[in-house]
XYZ file of C-alpha atoms in Angstrom:
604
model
C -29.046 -74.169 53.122
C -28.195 -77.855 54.445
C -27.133 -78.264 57.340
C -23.929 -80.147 57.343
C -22.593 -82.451 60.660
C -19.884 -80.864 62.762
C -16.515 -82.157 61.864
C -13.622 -82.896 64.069
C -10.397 -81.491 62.254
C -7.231 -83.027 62.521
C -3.983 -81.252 63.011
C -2.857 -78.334 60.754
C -1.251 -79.507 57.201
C 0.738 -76.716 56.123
C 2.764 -78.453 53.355
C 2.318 -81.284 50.772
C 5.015 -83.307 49.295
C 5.049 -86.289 47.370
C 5.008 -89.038 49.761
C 1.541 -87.208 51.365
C -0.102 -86.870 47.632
C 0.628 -90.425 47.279
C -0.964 -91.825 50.400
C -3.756 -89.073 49.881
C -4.921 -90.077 46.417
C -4.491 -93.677 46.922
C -7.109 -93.119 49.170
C -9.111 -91.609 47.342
C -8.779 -93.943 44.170
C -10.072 -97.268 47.034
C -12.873 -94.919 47.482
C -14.138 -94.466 43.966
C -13.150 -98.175 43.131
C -15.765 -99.303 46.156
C -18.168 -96.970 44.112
C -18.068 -98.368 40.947
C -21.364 -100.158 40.749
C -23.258 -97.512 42.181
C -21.732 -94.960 39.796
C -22.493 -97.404 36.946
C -26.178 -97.439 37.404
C -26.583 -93.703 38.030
C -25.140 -93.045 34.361
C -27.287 -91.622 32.163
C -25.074 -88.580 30.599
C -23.450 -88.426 27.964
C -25.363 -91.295 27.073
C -26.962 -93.977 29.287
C -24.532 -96.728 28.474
C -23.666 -97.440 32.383
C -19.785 -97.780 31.864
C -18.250 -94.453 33.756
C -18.017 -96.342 37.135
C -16.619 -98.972 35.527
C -13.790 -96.046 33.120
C -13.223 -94.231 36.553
C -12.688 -97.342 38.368
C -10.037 -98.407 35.548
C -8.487 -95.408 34.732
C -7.890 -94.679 38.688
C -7.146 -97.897 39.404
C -4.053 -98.051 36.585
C -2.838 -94.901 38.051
C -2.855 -96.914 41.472
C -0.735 -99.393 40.212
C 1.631 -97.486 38.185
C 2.786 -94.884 41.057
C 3.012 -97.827 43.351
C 6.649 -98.524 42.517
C 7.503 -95.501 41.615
C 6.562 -92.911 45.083
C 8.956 -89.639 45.111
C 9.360 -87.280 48.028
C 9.276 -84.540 45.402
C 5.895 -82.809 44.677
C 6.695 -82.253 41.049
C 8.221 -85.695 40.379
C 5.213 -87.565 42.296
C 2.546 -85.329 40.157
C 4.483 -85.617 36.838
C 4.197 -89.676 37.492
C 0.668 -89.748 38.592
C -0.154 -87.386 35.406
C 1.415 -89.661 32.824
C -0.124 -92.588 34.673
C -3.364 -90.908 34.135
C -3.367 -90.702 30.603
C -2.374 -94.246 29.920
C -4.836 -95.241 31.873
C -7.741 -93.226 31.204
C -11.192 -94.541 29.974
C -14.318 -93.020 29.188
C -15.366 -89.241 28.910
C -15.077 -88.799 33.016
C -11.468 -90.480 32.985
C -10.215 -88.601 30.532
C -11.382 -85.481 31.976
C -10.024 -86.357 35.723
C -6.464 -87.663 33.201
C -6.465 -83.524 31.964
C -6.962 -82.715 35.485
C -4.398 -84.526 36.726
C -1.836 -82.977 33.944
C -2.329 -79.845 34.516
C -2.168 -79.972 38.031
C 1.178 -81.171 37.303
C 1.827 -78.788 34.964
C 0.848 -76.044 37.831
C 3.227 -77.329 40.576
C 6.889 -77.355 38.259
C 9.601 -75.805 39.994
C 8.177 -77.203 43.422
C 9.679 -79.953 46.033
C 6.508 -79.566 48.354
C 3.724 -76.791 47.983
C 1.933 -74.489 50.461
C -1.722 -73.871 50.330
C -1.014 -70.857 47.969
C 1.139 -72.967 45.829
C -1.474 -75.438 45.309
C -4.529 -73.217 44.751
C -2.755 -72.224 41.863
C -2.184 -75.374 40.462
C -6.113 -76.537 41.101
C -6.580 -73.494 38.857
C -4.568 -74.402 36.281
C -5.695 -78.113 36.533
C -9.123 -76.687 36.349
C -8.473 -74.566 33.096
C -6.529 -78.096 31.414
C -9.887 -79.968 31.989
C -12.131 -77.383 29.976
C -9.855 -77.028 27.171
C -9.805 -80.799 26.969
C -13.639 -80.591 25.609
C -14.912 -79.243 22.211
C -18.120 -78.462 23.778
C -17.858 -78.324 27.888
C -21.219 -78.958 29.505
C -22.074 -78.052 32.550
C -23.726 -80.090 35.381
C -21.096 -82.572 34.710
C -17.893 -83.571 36.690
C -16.452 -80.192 34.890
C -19.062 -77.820 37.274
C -18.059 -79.927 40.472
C -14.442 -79.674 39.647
C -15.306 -75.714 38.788
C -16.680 -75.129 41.921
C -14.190 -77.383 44.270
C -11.108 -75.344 42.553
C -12.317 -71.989 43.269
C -13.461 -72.958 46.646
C -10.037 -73.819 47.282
C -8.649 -70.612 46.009
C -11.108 -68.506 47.857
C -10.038 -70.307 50.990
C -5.790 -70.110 50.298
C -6.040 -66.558 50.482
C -6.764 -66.516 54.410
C -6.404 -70.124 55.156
C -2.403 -71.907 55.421
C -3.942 -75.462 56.796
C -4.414 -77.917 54.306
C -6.895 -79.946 56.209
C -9.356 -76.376 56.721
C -9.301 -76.233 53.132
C -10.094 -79.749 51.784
C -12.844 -80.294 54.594
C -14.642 -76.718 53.273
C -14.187 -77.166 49.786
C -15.738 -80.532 50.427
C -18.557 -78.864 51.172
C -18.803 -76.618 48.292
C -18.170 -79.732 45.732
C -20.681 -81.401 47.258
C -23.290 -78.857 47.302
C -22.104 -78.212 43.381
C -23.106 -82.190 43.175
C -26.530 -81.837 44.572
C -27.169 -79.175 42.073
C -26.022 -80.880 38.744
C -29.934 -81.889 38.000
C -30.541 -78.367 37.724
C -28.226 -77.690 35.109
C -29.094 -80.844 32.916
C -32.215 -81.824 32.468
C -31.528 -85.366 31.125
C -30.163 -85.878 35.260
C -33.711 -84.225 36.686
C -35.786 -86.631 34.474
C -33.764 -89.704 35.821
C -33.572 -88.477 39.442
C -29.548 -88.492 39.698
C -27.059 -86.852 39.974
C -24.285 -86.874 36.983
C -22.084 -89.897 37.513
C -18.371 -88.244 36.583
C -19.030 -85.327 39.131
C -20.332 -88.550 41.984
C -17.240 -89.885 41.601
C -15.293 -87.346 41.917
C -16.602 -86.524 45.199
C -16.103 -89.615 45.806
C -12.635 -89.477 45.316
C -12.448 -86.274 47.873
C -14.341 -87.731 50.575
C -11.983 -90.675 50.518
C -8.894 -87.939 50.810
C -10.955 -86.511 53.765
C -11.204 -89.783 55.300
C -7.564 -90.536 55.056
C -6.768 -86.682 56.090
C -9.034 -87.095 59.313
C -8.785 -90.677 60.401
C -5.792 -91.866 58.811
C -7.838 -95.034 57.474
C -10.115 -95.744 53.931
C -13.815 -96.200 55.061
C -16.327 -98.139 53.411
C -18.615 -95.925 51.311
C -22.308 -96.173 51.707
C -24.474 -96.549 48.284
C -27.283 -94.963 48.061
C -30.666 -96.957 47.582
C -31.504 -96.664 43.563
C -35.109 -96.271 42.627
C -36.508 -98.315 39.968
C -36.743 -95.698 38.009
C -33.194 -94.507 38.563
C -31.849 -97.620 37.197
C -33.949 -97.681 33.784
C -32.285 -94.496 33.237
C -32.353 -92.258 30.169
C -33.581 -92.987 26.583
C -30.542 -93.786 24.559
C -29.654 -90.016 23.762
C -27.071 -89.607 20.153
C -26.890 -91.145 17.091
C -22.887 -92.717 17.760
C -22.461 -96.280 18.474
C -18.712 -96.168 19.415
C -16.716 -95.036 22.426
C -13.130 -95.146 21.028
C -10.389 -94.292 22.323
C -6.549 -94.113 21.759
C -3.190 -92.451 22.967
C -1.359 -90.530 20.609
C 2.477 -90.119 21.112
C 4.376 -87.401 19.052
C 6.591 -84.218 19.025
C 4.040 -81.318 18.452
C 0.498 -82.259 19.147
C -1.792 -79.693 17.918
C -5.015 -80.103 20.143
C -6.443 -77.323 19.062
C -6.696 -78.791 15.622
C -7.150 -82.175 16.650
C -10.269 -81.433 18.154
C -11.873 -79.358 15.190
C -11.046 -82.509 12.598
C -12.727 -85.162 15.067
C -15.448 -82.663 15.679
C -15.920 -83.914 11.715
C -16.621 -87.699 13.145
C -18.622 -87.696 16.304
C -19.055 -85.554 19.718
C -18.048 -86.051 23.451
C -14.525 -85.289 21.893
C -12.043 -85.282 24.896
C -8.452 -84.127 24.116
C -6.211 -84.869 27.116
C -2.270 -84.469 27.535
C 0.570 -82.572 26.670
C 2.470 -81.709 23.525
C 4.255 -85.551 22.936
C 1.139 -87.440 24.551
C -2.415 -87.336 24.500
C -5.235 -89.371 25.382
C -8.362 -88.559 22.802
C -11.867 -89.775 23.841
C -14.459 -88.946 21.457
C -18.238 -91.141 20.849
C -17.981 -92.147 16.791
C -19.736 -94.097 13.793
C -16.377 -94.497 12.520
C -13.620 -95.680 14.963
C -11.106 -96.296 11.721
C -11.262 -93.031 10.427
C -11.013 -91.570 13.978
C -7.604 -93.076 14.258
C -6.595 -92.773 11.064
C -7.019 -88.685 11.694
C -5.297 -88.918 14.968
C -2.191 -90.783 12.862
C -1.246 -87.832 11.301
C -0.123 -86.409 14.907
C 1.898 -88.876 15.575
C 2.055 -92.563 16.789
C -1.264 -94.303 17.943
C -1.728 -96.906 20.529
C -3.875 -98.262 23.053
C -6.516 -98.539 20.420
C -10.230 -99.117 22.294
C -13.687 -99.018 20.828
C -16.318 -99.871 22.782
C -20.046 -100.787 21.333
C -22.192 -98.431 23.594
C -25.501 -99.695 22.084
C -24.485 -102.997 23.601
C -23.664 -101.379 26.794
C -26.894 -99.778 27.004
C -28.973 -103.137 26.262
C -26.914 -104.959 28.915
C -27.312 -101.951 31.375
C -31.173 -101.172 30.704
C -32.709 -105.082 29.418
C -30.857 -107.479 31.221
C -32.427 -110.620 30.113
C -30.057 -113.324 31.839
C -27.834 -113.420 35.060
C -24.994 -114.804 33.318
C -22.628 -113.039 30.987
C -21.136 -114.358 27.837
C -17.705 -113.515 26.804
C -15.387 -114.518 23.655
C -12.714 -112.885 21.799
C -12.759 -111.771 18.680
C -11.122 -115.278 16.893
C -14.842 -117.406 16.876
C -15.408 -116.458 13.773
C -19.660 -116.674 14.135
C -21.955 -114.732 12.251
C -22.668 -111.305 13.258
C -26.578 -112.327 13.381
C -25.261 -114.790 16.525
C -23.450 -112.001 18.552
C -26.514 -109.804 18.305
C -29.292 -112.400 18.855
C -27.233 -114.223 22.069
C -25.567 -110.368 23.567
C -22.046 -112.236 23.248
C -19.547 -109.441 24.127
C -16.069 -109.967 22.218
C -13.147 -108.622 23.454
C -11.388 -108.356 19.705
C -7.873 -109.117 19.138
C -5.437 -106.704 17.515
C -3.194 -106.718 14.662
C -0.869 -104.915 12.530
C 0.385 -103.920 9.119
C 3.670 -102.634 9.389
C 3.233 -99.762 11.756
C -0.287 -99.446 11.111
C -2.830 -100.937 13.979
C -6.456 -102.287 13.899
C -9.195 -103.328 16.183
C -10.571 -107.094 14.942
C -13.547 -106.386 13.308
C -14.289 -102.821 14.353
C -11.421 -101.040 12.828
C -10.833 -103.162 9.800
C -13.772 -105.296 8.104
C -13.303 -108.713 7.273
C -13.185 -107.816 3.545
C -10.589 -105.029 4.187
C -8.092 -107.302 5.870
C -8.147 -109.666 3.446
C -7.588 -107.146 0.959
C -4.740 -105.690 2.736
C -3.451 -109.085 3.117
C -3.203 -110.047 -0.646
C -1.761 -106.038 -1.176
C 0.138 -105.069 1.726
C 3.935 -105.950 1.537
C 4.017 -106.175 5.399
C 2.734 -109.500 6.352
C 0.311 -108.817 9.335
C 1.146 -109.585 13.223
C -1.546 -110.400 15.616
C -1.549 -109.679 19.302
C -3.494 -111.161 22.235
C -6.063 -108.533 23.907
C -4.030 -107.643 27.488
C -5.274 -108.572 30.464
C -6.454 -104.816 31.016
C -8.734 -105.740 28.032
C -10.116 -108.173 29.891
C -10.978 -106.454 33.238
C -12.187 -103.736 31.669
C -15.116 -105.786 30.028
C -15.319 -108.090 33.564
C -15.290 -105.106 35.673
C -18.216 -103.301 33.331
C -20.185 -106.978 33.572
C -19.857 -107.434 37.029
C -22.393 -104.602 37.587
C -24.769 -105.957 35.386
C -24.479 -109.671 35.690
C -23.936 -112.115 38.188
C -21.324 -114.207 36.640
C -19.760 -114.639 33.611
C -18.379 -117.654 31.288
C -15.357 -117.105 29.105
C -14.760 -118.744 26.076
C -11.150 -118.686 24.262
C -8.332 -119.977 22.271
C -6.143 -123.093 23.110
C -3.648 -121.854 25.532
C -1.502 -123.646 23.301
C -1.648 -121.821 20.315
C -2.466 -118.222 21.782
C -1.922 -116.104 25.033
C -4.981 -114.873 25.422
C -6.420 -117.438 27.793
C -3.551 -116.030 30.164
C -4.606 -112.514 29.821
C -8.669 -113.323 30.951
C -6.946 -115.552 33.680
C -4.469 -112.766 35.270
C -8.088 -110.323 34.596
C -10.662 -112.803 36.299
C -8.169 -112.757 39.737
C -8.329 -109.467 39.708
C -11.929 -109.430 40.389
C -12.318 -112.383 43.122
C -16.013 -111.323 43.631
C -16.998 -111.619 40.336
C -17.722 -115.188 39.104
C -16.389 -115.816 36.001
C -15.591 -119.434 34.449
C -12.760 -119.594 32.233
C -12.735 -122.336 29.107
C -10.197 -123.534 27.593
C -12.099 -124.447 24.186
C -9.360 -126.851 22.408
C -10.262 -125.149 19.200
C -10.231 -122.596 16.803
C -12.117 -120.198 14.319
C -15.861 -121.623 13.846
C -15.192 -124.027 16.273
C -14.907 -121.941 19.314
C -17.973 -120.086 17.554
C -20.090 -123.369 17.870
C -18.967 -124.086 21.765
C -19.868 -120.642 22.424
C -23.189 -121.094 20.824
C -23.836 -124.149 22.926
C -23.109 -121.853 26.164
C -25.638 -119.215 24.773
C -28.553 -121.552 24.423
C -27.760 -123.018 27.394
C -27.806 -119.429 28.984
C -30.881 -118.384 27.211
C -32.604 -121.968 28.633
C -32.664 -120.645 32.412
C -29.734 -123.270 32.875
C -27.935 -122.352 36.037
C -23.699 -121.173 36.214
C -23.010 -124.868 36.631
C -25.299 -126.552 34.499
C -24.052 -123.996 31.891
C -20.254 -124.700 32.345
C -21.150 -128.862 32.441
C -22.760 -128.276 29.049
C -19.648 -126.335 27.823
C -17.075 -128.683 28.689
C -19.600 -131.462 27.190
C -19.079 -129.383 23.854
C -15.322 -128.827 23.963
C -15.133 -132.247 24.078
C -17.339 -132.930 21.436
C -16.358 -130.274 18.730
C -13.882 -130.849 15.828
C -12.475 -128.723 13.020
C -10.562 -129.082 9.472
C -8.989 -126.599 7.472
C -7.983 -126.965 4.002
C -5.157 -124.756 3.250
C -5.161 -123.738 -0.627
C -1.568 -122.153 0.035
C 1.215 -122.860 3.106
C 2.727 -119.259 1.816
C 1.401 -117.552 4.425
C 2.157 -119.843 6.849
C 5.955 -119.797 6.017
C 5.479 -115.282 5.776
C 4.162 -115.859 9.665
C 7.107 -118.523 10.308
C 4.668 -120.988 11.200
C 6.265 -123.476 8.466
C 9.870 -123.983 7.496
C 9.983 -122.737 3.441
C 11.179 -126.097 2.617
C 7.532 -128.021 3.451
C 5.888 -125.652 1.352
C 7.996 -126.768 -1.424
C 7.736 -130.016 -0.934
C 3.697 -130.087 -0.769
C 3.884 -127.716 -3.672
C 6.271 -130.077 -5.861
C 3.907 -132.674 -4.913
C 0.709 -131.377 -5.753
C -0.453 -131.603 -1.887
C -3.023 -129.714 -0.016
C -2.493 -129.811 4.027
C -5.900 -130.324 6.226
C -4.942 -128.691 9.973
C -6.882 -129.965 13.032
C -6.451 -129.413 16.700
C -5.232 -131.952 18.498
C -6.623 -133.424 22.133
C -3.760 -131.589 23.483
C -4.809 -128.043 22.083
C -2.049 -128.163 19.382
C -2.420 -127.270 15.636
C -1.385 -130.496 13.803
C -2.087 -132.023 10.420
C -4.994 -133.868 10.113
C -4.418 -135.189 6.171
C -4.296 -134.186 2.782
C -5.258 -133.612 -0.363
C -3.589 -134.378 -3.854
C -4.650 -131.682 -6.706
C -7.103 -129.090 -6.141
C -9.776 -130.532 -8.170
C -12.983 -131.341 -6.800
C -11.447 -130.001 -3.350
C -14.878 -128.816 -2.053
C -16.243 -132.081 -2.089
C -13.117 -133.912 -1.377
C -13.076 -132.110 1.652
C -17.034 -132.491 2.753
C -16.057 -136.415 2.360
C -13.248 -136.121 4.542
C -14.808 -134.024 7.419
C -18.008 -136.366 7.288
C -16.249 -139.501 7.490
C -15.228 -138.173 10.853
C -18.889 -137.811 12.274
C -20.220 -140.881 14.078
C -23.148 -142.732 12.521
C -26.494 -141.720 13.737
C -25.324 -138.620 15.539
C -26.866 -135.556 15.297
C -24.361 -132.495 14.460
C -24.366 -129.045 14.454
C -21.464 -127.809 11.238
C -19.939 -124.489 10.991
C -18.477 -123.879 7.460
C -15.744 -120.718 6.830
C -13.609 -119.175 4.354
C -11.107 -117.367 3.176
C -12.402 -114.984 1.077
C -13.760 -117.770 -1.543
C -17.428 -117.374 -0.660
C -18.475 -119.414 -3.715
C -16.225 -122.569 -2.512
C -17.856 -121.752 1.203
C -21.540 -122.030 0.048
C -20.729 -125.023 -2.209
C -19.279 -126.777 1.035
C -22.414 -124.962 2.971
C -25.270 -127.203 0.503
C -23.225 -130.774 0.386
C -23.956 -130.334 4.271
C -27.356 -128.954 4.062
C -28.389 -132.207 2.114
C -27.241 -134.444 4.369
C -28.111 -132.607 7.775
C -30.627 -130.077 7.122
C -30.043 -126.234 6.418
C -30.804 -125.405 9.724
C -27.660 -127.291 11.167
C -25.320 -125.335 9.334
C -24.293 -121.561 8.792
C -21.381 -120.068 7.065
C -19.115 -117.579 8.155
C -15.810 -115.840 7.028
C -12.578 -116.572 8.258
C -10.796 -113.608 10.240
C -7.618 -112.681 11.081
C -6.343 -114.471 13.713
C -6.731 -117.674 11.396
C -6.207 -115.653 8.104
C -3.228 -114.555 8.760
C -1.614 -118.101 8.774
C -4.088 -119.705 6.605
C -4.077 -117.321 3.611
C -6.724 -116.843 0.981
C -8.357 -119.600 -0.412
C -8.761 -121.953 2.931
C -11.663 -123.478 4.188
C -12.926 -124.924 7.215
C -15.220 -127.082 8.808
C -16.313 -127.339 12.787
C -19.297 -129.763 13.643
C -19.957 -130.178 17.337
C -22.245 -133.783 18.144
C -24.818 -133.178 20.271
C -24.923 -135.527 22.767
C -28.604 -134.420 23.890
C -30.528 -135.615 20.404
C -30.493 -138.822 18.933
């Protein structure tokens, strides 16, 4: 048995209230949060994607901030807050788990202003029975044992024991002991020489409670040194690409049934909540459908899909120091996320009531389908700043710094939203651009930071090269209609029937000052593909070498027409075509094309 150092107790705790779980948990949450790195290279179960520090760190660090303003001296009032905190905040398979926990701990403690030892072995129990039936297929050796074990330590110990502060410091113990012994139960842990990285951090978030309980102050955690071999980790283990998640709000939840129709689309299916909200976790090949099953129990938000194959490359083949980050508006060719590892953070829009994911929950062929059929004219929304720290805080374990490349602050919030995420990780690096452009042309600064990146150029150099690019990248778009425009109240109906009376086709450009302004246009339609390759060459200096992005609006034909004028002149291997998506579709409307060309100052 190990022999564990003798502990100086404090004095008895013989009640808790809310105020005390408050200041106890907070504690606990710094603890896990100074853990998150370690936790994210010990992760090799369910799959070896290196993300839970990173979920537990989020979905801990939301309930942090949520309870903050909103501290009650009643036990049942505190817990029912820090519950529904939970699940909005949760992430991953371990966060969603500790969310359940968290419920039904609150669901075990009703009636209650403050709670005896007694009173809140009972509600472990129950909180312990909410986190299994939260799972299709519970496994143990997971966080699920170590919770297991820690609850019925602490009912064992509230039959004979009224101090708080005996209890915790035993059951400590017995969670930690339960921790050591996880490689035993799965043998994917054993083969990686760890320990499972849910049930870590949950004792984790204990020891930080028995700091606070026995010194009154949050101590630094140690990390354990990582052998090499610890960090390669597992061999990608499943056949699902997608960690998606979403939080369902309705009037009758059936779980139970919930869980046997995603069962249908994937595995590590966690159900977590109550009746009118519930937090669903579950590893898919098929995000859409996933949410489109959890629509028919009731409203769906908080839509999040995560590409786990991506995650594991970044976690297990790290090939540069510097991360690369865009949202989903640059338009580039999937073949250029792949080859450069540029992680999007993907925009979000709407149909009526009905939400997608940019490109993960709705193809680029299936908006534009809904957008000629639907009779709700789409919306577009900004990812949120927790978007963004989610993705920083997962780089910043992997990476050294990061650039991040977006919209004009101008024309689109997001910019904002990686700015208020980037200060909440001060330690983390990460440059924040401004591109001045839009569509393909934020896909062809981007591509100037990736080669940049993949030449060994340092943070600096990298950003120096950027800037150099955003300053030397242009882009037209021919509209073929202003009618969606005018649906999005970008343009008074009157202009469009002016340009329509008139036979006029409007050319949009971005202006030096990050607006969207007209840039000319074009009488009749005729000939409009070459028309328009005259127009946007005129605007390249002589003798200048240029790289050209081409796009549009599903009129592929048009776009490979445009594609081989400037293939002629420039060489195939200067241009690539693309397809324009939502965030410019929506105002642009079928039919539009567009042109980006970036001079490269470095050739001749």
């Amino acid at each position: 048995m190990r022999c564990l150092p003798e502990r100086r107790l404090p004095m008895a705790i013989e009640y808790i209230d809310g105020i005390r779980l408050y200041r106890t948990l907070t504690a606990g949450i710094r603890r896990v949060v100074s853990r998150e790195e370690y936790l994210n290279k010990i992760n090799v179960f369910p799959v070896p994607d290196s993300d839970t520090g990173t979920n537990m760190a989020f979905t801990l660090t939301t309930i942090e901030e949520k309870i903050a303003s909103r501290v009650q001296s009643n036990i049942e009032d505190m817990s029912a807050v820090v519950a529904d905190a939970a699940l909005d905040g949760a992430r991953g398979n371990s966060g969603a788990i500790l969310a359940q926990f968290l419920v039904g701990f609150a669901e075990g403690i009703r009636g209650h202003l403050q709670i005896d030892t007694r009173q809140f072995a009972r509600a472990v129990q129950t909180a312990k029975a909410f986190a299994y039936e939260a799972l299709v297929s519970p496994r143990e050796g997971t966080i699920l044992t170590v919770l297991k074990e820690w609850a019925n330590s602490v009912h064992h110990l509230a039959q004979r024991v009224n101090d708080f502060a005996e209890i915790l410091a035993t059951a400590l113990d017995r969670a930690r002991q339960a921790l050591e012994d996880t490689p035993k139960q799965l043998e994917v842990l054993a083969q990686a020489g760890v320990v499972d990285a849910g049930a870590r951090g949950f004792v984790d978030l204990l020891e930080g409670i028995q700091d606070y309980i026995e010194r009154g102050v949050l101590l630094a955690a140690s990390e354990p040194r990582i052998r090499d071999q610890e960090q390669k980790g597992a061999e990608p283990e499943g056949e699902y690409r997608y960690c998606t998640e979403c939080l369902i709000l309705g009037n009758a939840i059936n779980r139970p049934e919930l869980q046997a129709h995603l069962n249908e689309l994937g595995n590590s299916i966690v159900i977590a909540g109550t009746k009118t909200k519930a937090k669903v976790h579950l590893h898919t090949n098929d995000p859409a459908r996933a949410f489109d099953t959890c629509r028919a129990y009731g409203t769906v938000t908080g839509e999040k899909v995560d590409d786990m194959h991506q995650q594991q490359a970044d976690a297990h083949d790290a090939r540069h120091s510097i991360a690369l980050v865009v949202d989903s508006t640059s338009d580039l060719p999937e073949e250029y996320i792949d080859r450069y590892r540029i992680h999007q953070v993907p925009v979000r829009l709407s149909f009526g009531d009905k939400h997608y994911v940019d490109k993960v929950t709705l193809t680029i062929d299936e908006f534009w389908s809904e957008l000629r059929t639907n009779p709700h004219h789409p919306k577009t929304s900004q990812p949120t700043p927790g978007d963004f720290r989610r993705q920083y805080q997962f780089l910043a374990t992997h990476y050294d710094s990061a650039l991040s490349i977006h919209l004009p602050q101008k024309l689109s919030g997001t910019y904002q939203s990686a700015q208020t995420a980037s200060a909440s990780l001060p330690e983390f690096p990460i440059g924040l651009v401004d591109a001045n452009t839009l569509s393909v042309g934020i896909g062809l600064v981007v591509l100037e930071a990736a080669r940049a990146i993949e030449s060994g150029a340092s943070f600096d150099e990298t950003m120096t090269r950027i800037q150099r690019a955003v300053k030397n990248t242009h882009i037209y778009v021919l509209l073929d209609t202003l009618e969606y425009a005018v649906r999005g109240g970008r343009v008074p109906r009157s202009k469009q029937k002016i340009t329509s009376w008139l036979g006029l086709y409007v050319i949009l450009t971005v202006s030096p000052e990050g607006a969207l302004v007209p840039a000319g246009t074009l009488w009749g339609r005729r000939h409009r593909v070459k028309r328009l390759f005259r127009f946007v060459r005129d605007k390249i200096p002589a003798g200048k070498q240029v790289q050209v992005g081409i796009v549009h609006a599903d009129c592929r034909h048009d776009g490979e027409a445009l594609q081989e004028l400037f293939a002629r002149e420039m060489g195939q291997e200067r241009t690539f075509l693309s397809t324009i998506g939502p965030a410019l579709g929506v105002h642009a409307g079928p039919g539009a094309l567009g042109v980006a060309f970036h001079i490269r100052e470095d050739e001749s």
